[in-house]
Every structure is written in structure tokens, then in C-alpha cells.
Amino acid sequence: MSLRVAILISGSGSNMEVLARSMTGDHPGRPCLVLSNNPDAGGLLKAQKLGIPTAVVDHRDFKGDRGAFEKAVQDQLQKWRPDFIALAGFMRVLTADFVRIYEGRMLNIHPSLLPKYKGLKTHARAIAAGDIEAGCTVHEVTAALDDGPILGQARVPILAQDTPETLAARVFQMEHVLYPAVLRRALAGERSPIMLP
Ligand code: GRF
């Protein structure tokens, strides 16, 4: 039987879309839900077009009460009984209590070569530091932000004329290759990291 995968988003959902499209045929997983904290997330429409159930839990309704927000998220998730969670551009920090529920069963993609550049503005920081390469990381989610065992990384060069936007576009292309590859392996129980290219 396939494993049920819930995908959490906040924005355009391009990573969600490649993950969802990858889960066909002999893939061990199938998407069961796309949940967004942002009612205007473009990814919600993409998910609906793919025939995936969607849910919205707007964090602004909880006025800073992170526990209440996460309880509402968990209530939605429980309706769809996910075996596994993929955070795909989900821009809310999760508490240790929430992370514990899905420990070892929750992945995130981050647009840097972790452990470098946790948090935001990763591409601008890599350029400002004079780095010659950047990339993205898929890791297991732990209570610490952008931490947790690394299950895959993909590298791209930083070119002399790069802006954060041009670099982000190059990294995005690799996110869309790396994340489906890691998800498939993780669902099959493979935890050894893959390095692309
Ligand atoms: C990606 O760059 C991801 O690495 C970051 O947020 C972005 C999400 O983009 N965490 P999308 O919603 O998947 O298009």
C-alpha cells in the first residue's frame, strides 16, 4: 500500500507540484493533502488542478498563538492521516511539540548548502560572502530551524554577474530535481544522503 504524503506550502507551490507529479506508478507515496497557511498561495490552485485535496489554516487567525495554529494544522492533517510530511516552501517555524509528532517522517527543502545560511535571504548572503557555489538541501525536520540530518544536496555555480534573483532561478531548477529524488528514497527508508550533480 502507498504511503500518504501531506505537502505543506505557503507560496507558489512549484516544489509541491514536482513532488505531487512524481508520486505515480511504482513510487512508494501518493499525495493525500496540500495544506497552506496562506489562503492566497498559488500552490493551492495547482494542487486542485492535480486533483489533490487542499486545506488552509491561516496563521493570522491565531494572532501569534503558535500552539493553537499548530493544533489547527494537526486537526486538518489528522483528517487525511498522512504517513509522511513534505514541507515545500512552508514559511512557518514549527515548535518542538509539532515536530515530535512527525519525527523522522518530515522533510524540508532549504535554498542553501546547509549548514550554511539557515533562515532567509540565502542567495543574497551567499553572493555577499563571495561564495563560488550555492545550492539547496533536503533535510529531516528537527526542532532547530533548518537543521536536522541532511538527506540530499544539489550544488550550482555562482556566476560573477549573478543577482539573488538569477541565482535563485538556478537553484530552483535543482530544487525540483533534488526534492522528488530524496522524497522517493526517504519513503523507501533510505537515509543516506545523495549529492547532485
Ligand atoms: C523554495 O525556494 C524553497 O527552497 C523555499 O521556499 C521556496 C518555495 O518555492 N523554502 P515554491 O513554493 O516551491 O515554488
Tab-separated table of C-alpha atoms and ligand atoms in Angstrom:
chain	number	residue	atom	x	y	z
A	1	MET	CA	0.000	0.000	0.000
A	2	SER	CA	1.215	3.512	-0.800
A	3	LEU	CA	2.357	5.912	1.889
A	4	ARG	CA	0.225	9.001	2.261
A	5	VAL	CA	2.162	12.254	1.882
A	6	ALA	CA	0.876	15.664	3.004
A	7	ILE	CA	2.648	18.656	1.473
A	8	LEU	CA	2.723	21.971	3.360
A	9	ILE	CA	3.170	25.180	1.374
A	10	SER	CA	2.959	28.956	1.714
A	11	GLY	CA	3.549	30.205	-1.804
A	12	SER	CA	3.736	29.316	-5.458
A	13	GLY	CA	3.989	25.593	-4.800
A	14	SER	CA	6.436	24.732	-7.553
A	15	ASN	CA	8.200	22.201	-5.329
A	16	MET	CA	4.823	20.803	-4.257
A	17	GLU	CA	3.874	20.354	-7.903
A	18	VAL	CA	7.005	18.403	-8.832
A	19	LEU	CA	6.639	16.257	-5.706
A	20	ALA	CA	2.980	15.535	-6.432
A	21	ARG	CA	3.659	14.746	-10.095
A	22	SER	CA	6.498	12.410	-9.118
A	23	MET	CA	4.218	10.233	-6.984
A	24	THR	CA	2.826	7.916	-9.661
A	25	GLY	CA	3.469	4.379	-10.877
A	26	ASP	CA	5.716	2.337	-8.605
A	27	HIS	CA	6.510	5.355	-6.393
A	28	PRO	CA	6.016	4.387	-2.712
A	29	GLY	CA	3.984	7.534	-1.966
A	30	ARG	CA	0.857	9.345	-3.046
A	31	PRO	CA	-0.124	12.927	-2.181
A	32	CYS	CA	-3.053	12.975	0.260
A	33	LEU	CA	-3.290	16.700	1.094
A	34	VAL	CA	-1.799	20.099	0.269
A	35	LEU	CA	-2.112	22.447	3.238
A	36	SER	CA	-1.257	26.142	3.182
A	37	ASN	CA	-1.041	28.743	5.936
A	38	ASN	CA	-1.611	31.361	3.230
A	39	PRO	CA	-5.077	31.449	1.657
A	40	ASP	CA	-3.626	33.219	-1.408
A	41	ALA	CA	-0.879	30.671	-2.060
A	42	GLY	CA	-0.706	29.948	-5.771
A	43	GLY	CA	0.085	26.346	-4.968
A	44	LEU	CA	-3.482	25.738	-3.771
A	45	LEU	CA	-4.839	26.129	-7.305
A	46	LYS	CA	-2.045	23.971	-8.687
A	47	ALA	CA	-2.984	21.234	-6.200
A	48	GLN	CA	-6.672	21.488	-7.045
A	49	LYS	CA	-5.846	21.141	-10.751
A	50	LEU	CA	-3.934	17.976	-9.880
A	51	GLY	CA	-6.978	16.661	-8.005
A	52	ILE	CA	-5.309	16.776	-4.593
A	53	PRO	CA	-7.428	17.791	-1.557
A	54	THR	CA	-6.421	21.168	-0.123
A	55	ALA	CA	-6.783	22.882	3.237
A	56	VAL	CA	-5.967	26.349	4.545
A	57	VAL	CA	-5.058	27.188	8.125
A	58	ASP	CA	-4.364	30.917	8.138
A	59	HIS	CA	-1.792	31.648	10.846
A	60	ARG	CA	-3.089	35.241	11.101
A	61	ASP	CA	-6.308	33.907	12.647
A	62	PHE	CA	-4.287	32.730	15.661
A	63	LYS	CA	-2.653	36.080	16.480
A	64	GLY	CA	0.758	34.748	17.451
A	65	ASP	CA	-0.536	31.699	19.358
A	66	ARG	CA	1.716	29.168	17.693
A	67	GLY	CA	0.326	26.256	19.700
A	68	ALA	CA	-3.258	26.997	18.632
A	69	PHE	CA	-2.157	27.384	14.991
A	70	GLU	CA	-0.350	24.056	15.074
A	71	LYS	CA	-3.314	22.345	16.726
A	72	ALA	CA	-5.498	23.538	13.846
A	73	VAL	CA	-2.901	22.274	11.346
A	74	GLN	CA	-2.754	18.934	13.128
A	75	ASP	CA	-6.575	18.707	13.137
A	76	GLN	CA	-6.560	19.096	9.350
A	77	LEU	CA	-3.714	16.633	8.908
A	78	GLN	CA	-5.424	14.011	11.043
A	79	LYS	CA	-8.402	14.026	8.700
A	80	TRP	CA	-6.090	12.801	5.944
A	81	ARG	CA	-3.866	10.527	8.061
A	82	PRO	CA	-0.521	11.298	6.418
A	83	ASP	CA	2.341	8.859	6.913
A	84	PHE	CA	4.833	11.489	5.863
A	85	ILE	CA	5.041	15.293	5.627
A	86	ALA	CA	6.933	17.300	2.998
A	87	LEU	CA	7.453	20.974	3.800
A	88	ALA	CA	7.739	22.729	0.450
A	89	GLY	CA	8.201	26.455	0.913
A	90	PHE	CA	6.192	26.384	4.156
A	91	MET	CA	7.177	29.642	5.807
A	92	ARG	CA	6.157	28.994	9.418
A	93	VAL	CA	8.555	27.842	12.101
A	94	LEU	CA	7.242	24.683	13.779
A	95	THR	CA	7.532	24.045	17.505
A	96	ALA	CA	9.263	21.058	19.052
A	97	ASP	CA	5.875	19.651	20.076
A	98	PHE	CA	4.647	19.583	16.485
A	99	VAL	CA	7.925	18.305	15.077
A	100	ARG	CA	7.905	15.430	17.579
A	101	ILE	CA	4.630	14.078	16.139
A	102	TYR	CA	6.260	13.553	12.754
A	103	GLU	CA	9.835	12.939	13.859
A	104	GLY	CA	11.712	11.024	11.178
A	105	ARG	CA	8.724	11.432	8.848
A	106	MET	CA	9.013	15.102	7.897
A	107	LEU	CA	11.291	16.651	5.274
A	108	ASN	CA	12.071	20.248	4.332
A	109	ILE	CA	13.827	21.879	1.402
A	110	HIS	CA	16.041	24.859	2.087
A	111	PRO	CA	17.668	27.028	-0.600
A	112	SER	CA	21.263	26.879	0.630
A	113	LEU	CA	24.016	24.381	1.169
A	114	LEU	CA	23.279	23.755	4.841
A	115	PRO	CA	24.722	24.208	7.386
A	116	LYS	CA	25.497	27.498	5.615
A	117	TYR	CA	22.808	30.192	5.535
A	118	LYS	CA	19.974	28.973	7.701
A	119	GLY	CA	16.971	31.290	7.647
A	120	LEU	CA	16.088	33.832	4.977
A	121	LYS	CA	17.817	35.699	2.104
A	122	THR	CA	20.133	32.778	1.479
A	123	HIS	CA	21.101	33.744	-2.074
A	124	ALA	CA	21.942	37.355	-1.221
A	125	ARG	CA	24.063	36.141	1.682
A	126	ALA	CA	25.958	33.617	-0.454
A	127	ILE	CA	26.726	36.295	-3.086
A	128	ALA	CA	27.740	38.851	-0.441
A	129	ALA	CA	30.119	36.312	1.111
A	130	GLY	CA	31.865	35.822	-2.239
A	131	ASP	CA	30.967	32.127	-2.361
A	132	ILE	CA	31.652	30.382	-5.661
A	133	GLU	CA	28.812	27.897	-5.286
A	134	ALA	CA	25.320	27.737	-3.837
A	135	GLY	CA	22.584	25.157	-3.831
A	136	CYS	CA	19.784	23.540	-1.918
A	137	THR	CA	19.375	20.970	0.822
A	138	VAL	CA	16.659	18.486	1.741
A	139	HIS	CA	16.804	17.547	5.402
A	140	GLU	CA	14.770	15.862	8.077
A	141	VAL	CA	12.942	18.391	10.199
A	142	THR	CA	14.016	18.695	13.821
A	143	ALA	CA	13.083	21.275	16.429
A	144	ALA	CA	16.009	23.517	15.425
A	145	LEU	CA	15.430	25.745	12.379
A	146	ASP	CA	16.875	24.450	9.078
A	147	ASP	CA	18.731	21.760	10.959
A	148	GLY	CA	18.341	18.002	11.080
A	149	PRO	CA	20.015	15.190	9.179
A	150	ILE	CA	20.815	16.098	5.579
A	151	LEU	CA	19.300	13.660	3.077
A	152	GLY	CA	20.405	15.401	-0.110
A	153	GLN	CA	22.136	18.435	-1.553
A	154	ALA	CA	22.474	19.903	-5.034
A	155	ARG	CA	25.107	22.456	-5.976
A	156	VAL	CA	25.150	25.168	-8.624
A	157	PRO	CA	27.894	27.678	-9.501
A	158	ILE	CA	27.593	31.340	-8.524
A	159	LEU	CA	28.475	33.420	-11.584
A	160	ALA	CA	30.179	36.829	-11.469
A	161	GLN	CA	27.118	38.668	-12.766
A	162	ASP	CA	24.612	36.848	-10.512
A	163	THR	CA	21.937	38.686	-8.570
A	164	PRO	CA	19.916	36.965	-5.812
A	165	GLU	CA	17.159	36.531	-8.420
A	166	THR	CA	19.294	34.905	-11.129
A	167	LEU	CA	20.920	32.652	-8.548
A	168	ALA	CA	17.538	31.724	-7.079
A	169	ALA	CA	16.317	30.696	-10.531
A	170	ARG	CA	19.338	28.414	-10.999
A	171	VAL	CA	18.888	26.877	-7.546
A	172	PHE	CA	15.145	26.412	-8.153
A	173	GLN	CA	15.872	24.147	-11.120
A	174	MET	CA	17.931	21.916	-8.849
A	175	GLU	CA	15.334	22.007	-6.038
A	176	HIS	CA	12.903	20.495	-8.493
A	177	VAL	CA	15.285	17.636	-9.261
A	178	LEU	CA	16.583	17.048	-5.746
A	179	TYR	CA	13.383	17.059	-3.706
A	180	PRO	CA	11.497	14.362	-5.652
A	181	ALA	CA	14.607	12.190	-5.669
A	182	VAL	CA	15.070	12.492	-1.901
A	183	LEU	CA	11.380	12.035	-1.102
A	184	ARG	CA	11.249	8.819	-3.085
A	185	ARG	CA	14.323	7.462	-1.317
A	186	ALA	CA	13.124	8.577	2.117
A	187	LEU	CA	9.761	6.866	1.664
A	188	ALA	CA	11.664	3.712	0.764
A	189	GLY	CA	13.561	4.042	4.057
A	190	GLU	CA	16.843	5.274	2.508
A	191	ARG	CA	18.517	7.838	4.727
A	192	SER	CA	21.995	8.011	3.176
A	193	PRO	CA	22.425	11.475	1.624
A	194	ILE	CA	22.517	11.984	-2.139
A	195	MET	CA	24.679	14.702	-3.657
A	196	LEU	CA	23.814	16.277	-7.023
A	197	PRO	CA	25.171	16.778	-9.579
B	1	GRF	C1	11.874	27.452	-2.332
B	1	GRF	O1	12.976	28.236	-2.699
B	1	GRF	C2	12.222	26.660	-1.106
B	1	GRF	O2	13.528	26.220	-1.077
B	1	GRF	C3	11.987	27.703	-0.045
B	1	GRF	O3	10.820	28.368	-0.458
B	1	GRF	C4	10.708	28.299	-1.874
B	1	GRF	C5	9.374	27.692	-2.211
B	1	GRF	O4	9.007	27.834	-3.547
B	1	GRF	N1	11.945	27.120	1.262
B	1	GRF	P1	7.745	27.040	-4.112
B	1	GRF	O5	6.538	27.467	-3.298
B	1	GRF	O6	8.018	25.590	-4.010
B	1	GRF	O7	7.598	27.496	-5.547
